[in-house]
Short mmCIF file of C-alpha atoms in Angstrom, two decimals:
data_model
loop_
_atom_site.label_atom_id
_atom_site.label_comp_id
_atom_site.label_asym_id
_atom_site.label_seq_id
_atom_site.Cartn_x
_atom_site.Cartn_y
_atom_site.Cartn_z
CA MET O 1 -9.04 -57.10 -22.20
CA ALA O 2 -12.31 -57.49 -20.83
CA GLY O 3 -11.63 -55.30 -17.83
CA GLU O 4 -10.73 -52.26 -20.22
CA SER O 5 -13.74 -52.90 -22.34
CA ARG O 6 -16.34 -52.84 -19.78
CA GLY O 7 -18.25 -49.75 -19.62
CA VAL O 8 -17.23 -48.67 -23.21
CA ARG O 9 -19.72 -47.57 -25.38
CA ALA O 10 -19.62 -45.95 -28.83
CA PHE O 11 -22.45 -43.86 -30.80
CA SER O 12 -22.44 -41.77 -33.88
CA CYS O 13 -22.52 -37.94 -33.56
CA ALA O 14 -25.59 -36.50 -34.29
CA GLN O 15 -23.87 -33.46 -36.01
CA CYS O 16 -21.49 -35.20 -38.09
CA GLY O 17 -21.91 -38.99 -37.83
CA ALA O 18 -18.29 -39.63 -36.52
CA PRO O 19 -17.96 -42.36 -34.00
CA VAL O 20 -17.98 -40.92 -30.39
CA LYS O 21 -16.51 -43.46 -28.07
CA VAL O 22 -17.34 -43.17 -24.40
CA ARG O 23 -14.98 -45.21 -21.88
CA ALA O 24 -17.04 -44.82 -18.79
CA ALA O 25 -20.52 -45.14 -19.78
CA GLY O 26 -22.92 -44.58 -17.19
CA VAL O 27 -20.82 -42.26 -15.37
CA SER O 28 -20.06 -39.70 -18.15
CA MET O 29 -22.48 -37.15 -18.96
CA SER O 30 -21.24 -35.43 -22.16
CA ALA O 31 -18.76 -36.36 -24.65
CA VAL O 32 -16.79 -34.18 -26.97
CA CYS O 33 -16.98 -35.50 -30.78
CA PRO O 34 -13.44 -36.01 -32.07
CA SER O 35 -14.10 -34.90 -35.76
CA CYS O 36 -16.74 -31.68 -35.34
CA LYS O 37 -15.97 -30.85 -31.49
CA SER O 38 -19.67 -30.98 -30.94
CA VAL O 39 -20.42 -31.64 -27.39
CA VAL O 40 -22.96 -34.60 -27.20
CA ASP O 41 -25.37 -35.46 -24.15
CA VAL O 42 -24.38 -39.21 -23.65
CA ASN O 43 -27.49 -39.97 -21.68
CA ASP O 44 -29.80 -38.58 -24.35
CA PRO O 45 -31.25 -41.26 -26.47
CA ASN O 46 -30.80 -38.98 -29.57
CA HIS O 47 -27.56 -38.01 -28.40
CA LYS O 48 -28.33 -34.14 -28.52
CA VAL O 49 -25.60 -31.77 -29.49
CA LEU O 50 -25.34 -29.05 -26.49
CA SER O 51 -22.61 -26.87 -27.91
CA ALA O 52 -19.51 -26.90 -29.92
CA PHE O 53 -15.74 -25.96 -29.30
CA GLN O 54 -13.77 -24.44 -32.07
CA GLY O 55 -10.34 -24.97 -33.11
CA ALA O 56 -8.08 -27.58 -31.82
CA TRP O 57 -5.62 -27.77 -28.85
CA LYS O 58 -2.44 -29.49 -29.27
CA LYS O 59 -2.48 -32.19 -26.21
CA THR O 60 0.78 -32.94 -24.14
CA ILE O 61 -0.72 -36.34 -23.14
CA PRO O 62 -2.98 -38.27 -25.49
CA LEU O 63 -6.42 -39.39 -24.57
CA GLY O 64 -7.20 -43.00 -23.47
CA LEU O 65 -3.36 -43.32 -22.12
CA ARG O 66 -3.33 -45.17 -18.70
CA GLY O 67 -1.08 -43.87 -15.77
CA ARG O 68 -0.18 -45.23 -12.53
CA PHE O 69 -1.12 -42.87 -9.49
CA GLU O 70 -2.06 -43.63 -6.07
CA GLY O 71 -0.98 -47.19 -6.71
CA VAL O 72 -3.66 -47.89 -9.42
CA SER O 73 -4.16 -47.54 -13.03
CA PHE O 74 -6.31 -44.36 -14.09
CA GLU O 75 -7.32 -43.72 -17.53
CA LEU O 76 -7.09 -40.42 -19.15
CA LEU O 77 -10.64 -39.40 -20.18
CA ALA O 78 -10.74 -35.94 -20.99
CA PHE O 79 -8.91 -32.79 -21.97
CA LEU O 80 -9.64 -29.22 -21.09
CA VAL O 81 -8.02 -26.13 -21.72
CA ARG O 82 -9.02 -23.21 -19.29
CA ALA O 83 -8.00 -19.64 -18.95
CA PRO O 84 -8.74 -16.63 -16.47
CA GLU O 85 -11.81 -14.51 -17.43
CA GLY O 86 -11.87 -10.91 -17.92
CA ASP O 87 -8.38 -10.53 -18.50
CA GLY O 88 -8.74 -9.62 -22.14
CA ASP O 89 -5.92 -11.67 -23.66
CA GLU O 90 -6.89 -15.28 -22.91
CA SER O 91 -3.92 -16.51 -24.93
CA ALA O 92 -1.46 -14.87 -22.20
CA PHE O 93 -2.36 -17.51 -19.53
CA GLN O 94 -4.09 -20.99 -20.18
CA TRP O 95 -3.47 -24.14 -18.41
CA GLU O 96 -4.43 -27.99 -19.38
CA GLU O 97 -6.57 -30.04 -17.14
CA TYR O 98 -6.76 -33.93 -17.93
CA LEU O 99 -9.57 -35.77 -16.26
CA LEU O 100 -8.62 -39.32 -15.10
CA PHE O 101 -10.83 -42.12 -14.02
CA HIS O 102 -10.50 -45.37 -12.14
CA PRO O 103 -13.96 -47.35 -11.44
CA LEU O 104 -13.13 -47.44 -7.66
CA LYS O 105 -11.19 -44.37 -6.97
CA GLY O 106 -13.60 -42.07 -8.99
CA TYR O 107 -12.46 -38.89 -10.71
CA ARG O 108 -8.82 -37.13 -10.47
CA TRP O 109 -7.38 -34.13 -12.60
CA LEU O 110 -4.03 -33.85 -13.78
CA VAL O 111 -3.36 -30.02 -14.30
CA GLN O 112 -0.57 -28.67 -16.22
CA ALA O 113 0.07 -24.75 -15.94
CA GLN O 114 3.26 -23.08 -17.20
CA GLY O 115 5.17 -26.44 -16.96
CA HIS O 116 4.23 -27.17 -13.56
CA TRP O 117 2.01 -30.26 -12.75
CA SER O 118 -0.77 -31.17 -10.07
CA TRP O 119 -2.47 -33.93 -9.21
CA VAL O 120 -5.81 -33.11 -8.02
CA THR O 121 -8.29 -34.69 -5.71
CA PRO O 122 -11.90 -33.61 -5.18
CA THR O 123 -12.79 -33.56 -1.29
CA LYS O 124 -16.09 -33.18 0.08
CA ARG O 125 -14.92 -31.95 3.11
CA GLN O 126 -15.51 -28.25 3.95
CA PRO O 127 -12.24 -26.25 4.85
CA GLN O 128 -12.66 -23.68 7.65
CA LEU O 129 -12.43 -20.11 6.00
CA GLY O 130 -10.60 -17.37 7.75
CA ALA O 131 -9.14 -14.20 6.63
CA ARG O 132 -7.34 -14.96 3.29
CA ALA O 133 -7.04 -18.37 4.49
CA ALA O 134 -8.41 -21.79 4.72
CA THR O 135 -7.79 -24.84 7.15
CA LEU O 136 -8.24 -28.34 6.20
CA ASP O 137 -6.75 -31.34 8.29
CA ASP O 138 -4.94 -28.64 10.69
CA ARG O 139 -2.99 -27.48 7.90
CA ARG O 140 -3.56 -23.62 6.94
CA PHE O 141 -3.88 -22.47 3.36
CA ARG O 142 -2.99 -19.03 2.28
CA LEU O 143 -5.16 -17.47 -0.24
CA PHE O 144 -3.43 -16.79 -3.44
CA HIS O 145 -5.87 -16.15 -6.29
CA LYS O 146 -9.34 -15.32 -6.79
CA GLY O 147 -11.03 -15.08 -9.92
CA LYS O 148 -12.95 -16.59 -12.59
CA ALA O 149 -11.91 -19.36 -15.15
CA LYS O 150 -13.57 -20.38 -18.34
CA VAL O 151 -13.25 -23.30 -20.49
CA LEU O 152 -11.81 -22.40 -23.87
CA TYR O 153 -11.52 -25.80 -25.38
CA ALA O 154 -12.52 -29.64 -24.26
CA GLU O 155 -11.97 -33.01 -25.71
CA GLY O 156 -13.05 -36.71 -24.46
CA GLU O 157 -15.74 -37.26 -21.93
CA LEU O 158 -16.72 -35.37 -18.89
CA TYR O 159 -19.08 -35.97 -15.95
CA TRP O 160 -20.90 -32.91 -16.41
CA ARG O 161 -22.55 -31.22 -19.59
CA VAL O 162 -19.55 -29.17 -20.65
CA ARG O 163 -20.48 -25.91 -22.52
CA ALA O 164 -17.91 -24.17 -24.69
CA GLY O 165 -17.01 -20.73 -22.52
CA GLU O 166 -18.58 -21.74 -19.44
CA SER O 167 -17.17 -20.08 -16.32
CA VAL O 168 -16.81 -20.69 -12.76
CA ASP O 169 -15.53 -18.79 -9.77
CA VAL O 170 -12.19 -19.92 -8.38
CA ASP O 171 -10.28 -19.36 -5.10
CA ASP O 172 -7.07 -21.01 -4.71
CA TYR O 173 -5.18 -21.20 -1.44
CA VAL O 174 -1.94 -22.59 -0.98
CA ALA O 175 0.36 -24.56 1.44
CA PRO O 176 3.25 -25.87 -0.82
CA PRO O 177 3.21 -28.32 -1.84
CA LEU O 178 -0.53 -28.39 -1.76
CA MET O 179 -3.05 -26.26 -3.21
CA LEU O 180 -6.90 -26.03 -2.20
CA SER O 181 -9.11 -24.85 -4.80
CA ARG O 182 -12.94 -23.75 -4.51
CA GLU O 183 -14.84 -23.70 -7.45
CA ALA O 184 -18.35 -22.22 -7.36
CA ILE O 185 -21.28 -21.68 -10.00
CA GLY O 186 -23.19 -18.85 -8.20
CA THR O 187 -23.73 -19.77 -4.61
CA SER O 188 -25.56 -23.07 -5.08
CA GLU O 189 -22.68 -25.38 -6.43
CA VAL O 190 -19.54 -25.18 -4.66
CA THR O 191 -16.68 -27.85 -4.91
CA TRP O 192 -13.65 -28.08 -3.14
CA SER O 193 -10.35 -30.02 -4.39
CA ARG O 194 -7.07 -30.60 -3.13
CA GLY O 195 -4.13 -30.29 -5.24
CA ALA O 196 -0.59 -31.94 -4.70
CA TYR O 197 2.67 -30.51 -6.73
CA MET O 198 3.84 -33.10 -9.01
CA ALA O 199 7.34 -33.00 -10.36
CA ARG O 200 7.50 -33.40 -13.99
CA GLU O 201 9.72 -36.42 -13.89
CA ALA O 202 6.94 -38.01 -11.55
CA VAL O 203 4.60 -37.30 -14.21
CA ALA O 204 6.28 -38.67 -17.03
CA ALA O 205 7.26 -41.77 -15.02
CA ALA O 206 3.53 -42.53 -13.75
CA LEU O 207 2.48 -42.17 -17.42
CA ASN O 208 5.45 -43.71 -18.98
CA LEU O 209 6.27 -40.78 -21.18
CA ASP O 210 9.39 -39.38 -22.44
CA LEU O 211 10.33 -36.51 -20.10
CA ALA O 212 11.28 -34.29 -23.03
CA ALA O 213 7.59 -34.71 -24.16
CA LEU O 214 6.37 -32.79 -21.15
CA PRO O 215 7.01 -28.99 -21.24
CA ARG O 216 9.79 -27.32 -19.22
CA PRO O 217 8.33 -25.48 -15.85
CA LEU O 218 8.41 -21.74 -16.13
CA GLY O 219 8.72 -19.62 -13.06
CA VAL O 220 7.48 -20.50 -9.74
CA ALA O 221 4.37 -22.22 -9.26
CA PRO O 222 1.90 -21.18 -6.22
CA HIS O 223 2.33 -24.36 -4.66
CA GLN O 224 5.55 -25.52 -5.61
CA PRO O 225 7.66 -26.63 -2.63
CA SER O 226 10.78 -24.49 -2.06
CA PRO O 227 14.13 -26.35 -3.38
CA TYR O 228 15.46 -25.30 0.35
CA GLY O 229 12.63 -27.02 2.18
CA ASP O 230 13.06 -26.26 5.80
CA ARG O 231 16.67 -26.03 5.30
CA PRO O 232 16.63 -22.34 6.31
CA ARG O 233 15.06 -22.65 9.41
CA ARG O 234 17.32 -25.64 10.36
CA LEU O 235 20.33 -23.60 9.63
CA LEU O 236 19.22 -20.54 11.55
CA ARG O 237 18.10 -22.89 14.55
CA LEU O 238 21.85 -24.47 14.40
CA ALA O 239 23.46 -20.94 13.66
CA ALA O 240 21.79 -19.57 16.91
CA LEU O 241 23.01 -22.54 19.03
CA LEU O 242 26.53 -21.88 17.50
CA ALA O 243 26.12 -18.10 18.24
CA LEU O 244 25.01 -18.83 21.74
CA ALA O 245 28.14 -20.95 22.47
CA LEU O 246 30.13 -18.23 20.68
CA PHE O 247 28.67 -15.58 23.33
CA VAL O 248 29.45 -17.96 26.20
CA LEU O 249 32.96 -18.12 25.18
CA GLN O 250 33.03 -14.40 24.95
CA VAL O 251 31.49 -13.96 28.23
CA GLY O 252 34.43 -16.30 29.63
CA SER O 253 36.94 -14.29 27.91
CA CYS O 254 35.46 -11.28 29.43
CA VAL O 255 35.54 -12.54 32.97
CA ARG O 256 39.14 -13.46 32.28
CA HIS O 257 40.12 -10.18 31.11
CA VAL O 258 38.25 -7.63 33.06
CA GLY O 259 39.59 -6.25 36.13
CA GLY O 260 43.48 -7.04 34.98
CA GLN O 261 46.14 -5.77 37.04
CA GLU O 262 46.87 -2.22 37.40
CA LEU O 263 50.42 -1.74 36.03
CA LEU O 264 50.72 2.19 36.25
CA SER O 265 49.07 5.32 37.38
CA ASP O 266 51.12 8.45 36.50
CA GLY O 267 49.61 12.06 36.69
CA GLY O 268 51.05 14.97 35.15
CA VAL O 269 50.56 18.72 34.58
CA HIS O 270 50.17 20.61 31.38
CA ARG O 271 50.55 24.22 30.90
CA GLN O 272 49.67 26.22 27.76
CA GLY O 273 52.65 26.05 25.33
CA ASP O 274 54.05 22.91 26.64
CA VAL O 275 55.49 20.67 24.06
CA GLU O 276 57.88 18.53 25.57
CA PRO O 277 56.72 14.98 26.48
CA HIS O 278 56.22 13.57 29.72
CA PHE O 279 57.78 10.07 30.39
CA THR O 280 56.16 7.88 32.96
CA PRO O 281 58.00 5.47 35.11
CA GLU O 282 58.52 1.80 33.67
CA PHE O 283 56.25 -0.83 34.11
CA THR O 284 56.28 -4.62 33.19
CA LEU O 285 53.88 -6.70 31.52
CA GLN O 286 54.03 -10.32 32.34
CA ASP O 287 51.85 -12.08 29.80
CA ALA O 288 51.25 -10.67 26.30
CA GLY O 289 47.74 -9.75 25.70
CA PRO O 290 45.50 -6.85 25.47
CA LEU O 291 46.60 -3.29 27.54
CA THR O 292 44.42 -0.75 28.60
CA ILE O 293 45.52 2.63 28.70
CA ARG O 294 43.07 5.28 30.29
CA LEU O 295 43.20 9.08 30.27
CA SER O 296 41.35 11.06 32.99
CA VAL O 297 41.29 14.66 33.46
CA ASP O 298 39.89 16.50 36.51
CA ILE O 299 38.64 19.76 35.45
CA LEU O 300 37.51 20.19 31.87
CA ASP O 301 35.22 23.14 31.22
CA ASN O 302 33.97 23.38 27.72
CA SER O 303 37.24 22.32 26.13
CA TRP O 304 39.08 19.25 25.03
CA PHE O 305 42.27 17.60 26.08
CA GLU O 306 44.35 15.14 24.31
CA VAL O 307 47.53 13.39 24.76
CA GLY O 308 50.01 11.77 21.85
CA VAL O 309 50.80 8.38 23.54
CA VAL O 310 53.96 6.29 22.64
CA LEU O 311 54.48 3.10 24.17
CA ILE O 312 57.97 2.37 24.35
CA ASP O 313 59.39 -1.39 24.82
CA VAL O 314 62.24 -0.75 26.92
CA ASP O 315 64.31 -3.73 26.05
CA LYS O 316 63.66 -3.78 22.44
CA GLY O 317 63.26 -0.21 21.69
CA THR O 318 60.05 -0.88 19.72
CA GLN O 319 57.28 1.94 19.70
CA ARG O 320 53.60 1.96 19.32
CA ALA O 321 52.00 5.47 18.99
CA PHE O 322 48.55 6.55 19.42
CA GLU O 323 46.36 9.30 20.59
CA LEU O 324 43.69 9.59 23.32
CA GLY O 325 41.56 12.62 23.96
CA VAL O 326 38.61 13.52 26.05
CA GLU O 327 36.17 16.69 25.73
CA SER O 328 33.56 17.91 27.86
CA TYR O 329 30.84 20.45 26.86
CA HIS O 330 28.00 21.95 28.61
CA GLY O 331 25.61 24.87 28.36
CA ILE O 332 21.90 26.05 28.46
CA GLU O 333 19.54 26.01 25.36
CA ASP O 334 15.80 27.12 25.59
CA GLY O 335 16.08 27.12 29.36
CA GLU O 336 17.33 23.34 28.96
CA ALA O 337 20.76 22.63 30.53
CA TRP O 338 22.80 20.09 28.21
CA GLN O 339 26.07 18.41 28.66
CA GLU O 340 28.10 16.19 26.28
CA GLY O 341 31.28 14.39 26.35
CA SER O 342 33.44 12.68 29.11
CA LYS O 343 36.43 13.63 31.29
CA ALA O 344 37.95 10.11 30.89
CA LYS O 345 38.49 7.86 27.80
CA SER O 346 40.16 4.29 27.50
CA ARG O 347 41.89 2.68 24.54
CA ILE O 348 42.73 -0.90 24.49
CA LEU O 349 45.82 -2.33 22.48
CA PRO O 350 44.60 -5.50 21.37
CA HIS O 351 48.04 -7.74 21.63
CA VAL O 352 50.99 -6.13 23.23
CA PRO O 353 53.81 -8.85 23.74
CA ALA O 354 55.10 -9.12 27.44
CA GLY O 355 57.91 -7.18 28.40
CA ARG O 356 59.24 -3.68 30.07
CA TYR O 357 57.45 -0.72 28.96
CA LYS O 358 57.23 3.11 29.55
CA LEU O 359 55.12 5.74 27.95
CA ALA O 360 55.88 9.07 26.38
CA VAL O 361 52.78 11.35 26.86
CA THR O 362 52.56 14.56 24.84
CA PRO O 363 49.47 16.63 26.01
CA SER O 364 47.79 19.21 24.02
CA SER O 365 44.36 21.25 24.94
CA GLY O 366 41.77 23.56 23.87
CA LEU O 367 42.08 25.59 26.93
CA THR O 368 42.72 29.34 26.25
CA GLY O 369 44.12 31.52 28.74
CA GLY O 370 43.35 29.01 31.86
CA GLY O 371 45.70 27.70 34.55
CA PRO O 372 47.51 24.22 34.13
CA THR O 373 45.45 20.93 33.61
CA GLY O 374 46.15 17.88 35.64
CA TYR O 375 45.77 14.54 34.09
CA VAL O 376 46.29 10.92 34.96
CA VAL O 377 47.48 8.19 32.55
CA ALA O 378 46.67 4.73 33.89
CA VAL O 379 47.66 1.46 32.41
CA ALA O 380 46.09 -1.94 33.31
CA SER O 381 46.81 -5.37 31.77
CA GLY O 382 43.86 -7.05 30.03
CA GLY O 383 40.63 -5.39 28.47
CA VAL O 384 37.67 -6.69 26.61
CA LEU O 385 37.71 -6.85 22.92
CA TRP O 386 34.71 -7.87 20.59
CA GLY O 387 36.50 -8.16 17.65
CA ASN O 388 36.78 -11.83 17.62
CA PHE O 389 33.04 -12.25 18.62
CA TRP O 390 31.68 -10.29 15.82
CA LEU O 391 33.90 -11.78 13.17
CA ALA O 392 33.04 -15.23 14.35
CA LEU O 393 29.35 -14.43 14.38
CA VAL O 394 29.37 -13.05 10.67
CA ALA O 395 31.36 -16.12 9.85
CA LEU O 396 28.81 -18.23 11.49
CA LEU O 397 25.89 -16.46 9.98
CA LEU O 398 27.13 -16.06 6.33
CA TYR O 399 25.81 -19.49 5.01
CA PRO O 400 22.52 -19.57 6.87
CA GLY O 401 21.92 -15.86 5.74
CA TRP O 402 22.75 -16.98 2.16
CA VAL O 403 20.30 -19.69 2.21
CA TRP O 404 17.53 -17.71 3.93
CA LEU O 405 18.15 -15.03 1.42
CA GLN O 406 17.93 -17.72 -1.65
CA ASN O 407 14.47 -18.82 0.04
CA ARG O 408 13.10 -15.51 0.63
CA SER O 409 13.78 -14.73 -3.25
CA PHE O 410 12.16 -17.96 -4.29
CA GLU O 411 9.20 -17.07 -2.08
CA GLY O 412 9.44 -13.66 -3.54
CA GLN O 413 8.94 -14.99 -7.00
CA ARG O 414 5.89 -17.25 -5.85
CA TRP O 415 4.00 -14.71 -4.13
CA ALA O 416 4.70 -11.85 -6.84
CA GLU O 417 2.33 -13.97 -9.15
CA SER O 418 -0.47 -13.50 -6.33
CA MET O 419 -2.79 -10.45 -5.83
CA TYR O 420 -2.50 -11.35 -2.40
CA GLY O 421 1.23 -10.66 -1.81
CA GLY O 422 3.36 -12.75 0.86
CA ASP O 423 2.47 -10.69 3.55
CA GLY O 424 -0.08 -13.14 5.24
CA MET F 1 21.60 -33.16 6.14
CA VAL F 2 24.82 -33.47 4.56
CA LYS F 3 25.00 -29.84 4.46
CA ASP F 4 23.71 -29.26 7.63
CA LEU F 5 26.52 -31.64 8.98
CA ALA F 6 29.23 -29.65 6.92
CA TYR F 7 27.79 -26.43 8.40
CA LEU F 8 28.13 -27.71 11.93
CA ILE F 9 31.65 -28.86 11.48
CA TYR F 10 32.31 -25.33 9.86
CA GLY F 11 30.64 -23.65 12.79
CA LEU F 12 32.57 -25.71 15.21
CA VAL F 13 35.96 -24.59 13.39
CA VAL F 14 34.94 -21.11 13.66
CA LEU F 15 34.22 -21.44 17.29
CA GLY F 16 37.58 -22.99 17.85
CA MET F 17 39.57 -20.38 16.04
CA ALA F 18 37.62 -17.67 18.14
CA ALA F 19 38.41 -19.58 21.42
CA CYS F 20 42.20 -19.95 20.31
CA GLY F 21 42.34 -16.00 19.39
CA GLU F 22 40.74 -15.09 22.93
CA ILE F 23 43.37 -17.63 24.70
CA ARG F 24 46.10 -16.46 22.85
CA GLY F 25 45.07 -12.60 22.66
CA VAL F 26 45.08 -12.70 18.74
CA HIS F 27 42.41 -10.11 17.73
CA PRO F 28 42.70 -9.78 14.10
CA VAL F 29 40.25 -7.14 13.68
CA ALA F 30 41.14 -4.84 16.55
CA THR F 31 44.76 -5.16 15.34
CA TRP F 32 43.82 -4.13 11.74
CA LEU F 33 41.86 -1.24 12.95
CA ASP F 34 44.60 -0.52 15.33
CA GLY F 35 47.10 -0.70 12.26
CA ASP F 36 47.81 2.79 12.01
CA VAL F 37 49.49 3.07 15.75
CA TRP F 38 52.37 1.56 14.62
CA ASP F 39 55.67 3.43 13.72
CA PRO F 40 54.77 6.93 13.85
CA GLU F 41 56.50 9.58 11.78
CA GLY F 42 57.76 12.62 13.12
CA ASN F 43 59.40 13.17 16.49
CA ARG F 44 60.18 9.98 18.23
CA PRO F 45 61.30 9.50 21.89
CA THR F 46 64.08 6.72 22.57
CA ALA F 47 64.00 4.04 25.25
CA ALA F 48 66.24 6.22 27.08
CA GLY F 49 63.81 8.89 27.31
CA VAL F 50 65.44 11.28 25.18
CA TRP F 51 63.00 13.29 22.60
CA HIS F 52 64.58 13.64 18.98
CA LYS F 53 64.15 13.49 15.21
#
């Protein structure tokens, strides 16, 4: 087509004589001979050879292919392989960069690293730099990587005079799904680009390629959007609202149950050697619900006092037994007076059916050689229990907590690859 | 959004169960923790106030 052939130029390689085709003539500065891999100066009248690449790399996408990005058709002009410099083993981590061109839009890069794709647009705006962060368009990017990258291999035509082994300083900042990259040669030549994470499926669709032709993604890319999106935050907000409603419900229940009616207050005296139980008068519980039993002792001096209590349903004969104990100790240590324990203690029985009851109380104590101990056992209807509140709260937080943990694990994988961790 | 809605419905069911539990005086956790107070072994009092084996 006439539009496609416009700007296309061909010449013979000065090194091997093979034909070299330049699709963006007038814009491209260098081209790599497809036969001998020599880098040729496109604008030089003699097509001077600048350098040469060795070997051959298998491309994921063939050059010359057209793909639809940003609503227009871009043509793939060049293919580069780059790797971190100074890491020793260059084959350990390499990435592919495809240079695309559109006469009106200019240049773009399609970058593939570990099966993850990015659509990279050069930006002339200078981001604001902070401590381990950069801000562009009110979006804060966190520093992910700082290092050097060198060109291992190139094919096609490029807008600069590419050399084998040329290296640049690279700083990558991320704000998923975006990445901001700064590339600098010394301090004089600095370029910024903005990369957007592209799903493998979107790349295949844009280039009209079979999805199986593209490598499967490995691990988590620095700017890969979390599959959980902002769901953890949304769910936690929802859980907070539900927990608030639950708390209000619990407060309502507390108001209802606190200050229940006193049903019994019965005192007794315990002497050393007493083993017989004391039976209290009967009392009636009108409505089923919690029952609070309180034991209090007047005098307790460095000792303990305990009662075995049996709640007896007078009409049905059923029983419920439990123990209630108090202890109180005090002393002086290093000139400081201390005291611990209490002379009163309560126990709430969670669900007692309505009915007539009495208590069988069997005291025992740690008093030795002392006089009789007076005690009071009081019974009141009601009692505040928090079991349902905590149970419901755990039930409410289970799913949001699980999603939050999954997301945190994903972010952990992302930042495990960074030299700056995830603490920013 | 469907999962959010499903969670909201689940949350409301949990709230409803907690409310019912409070109204009816059913406290499964407290009852479970208190479970050992039923049917004591050894000496038992009778409803008539007699202590016997």
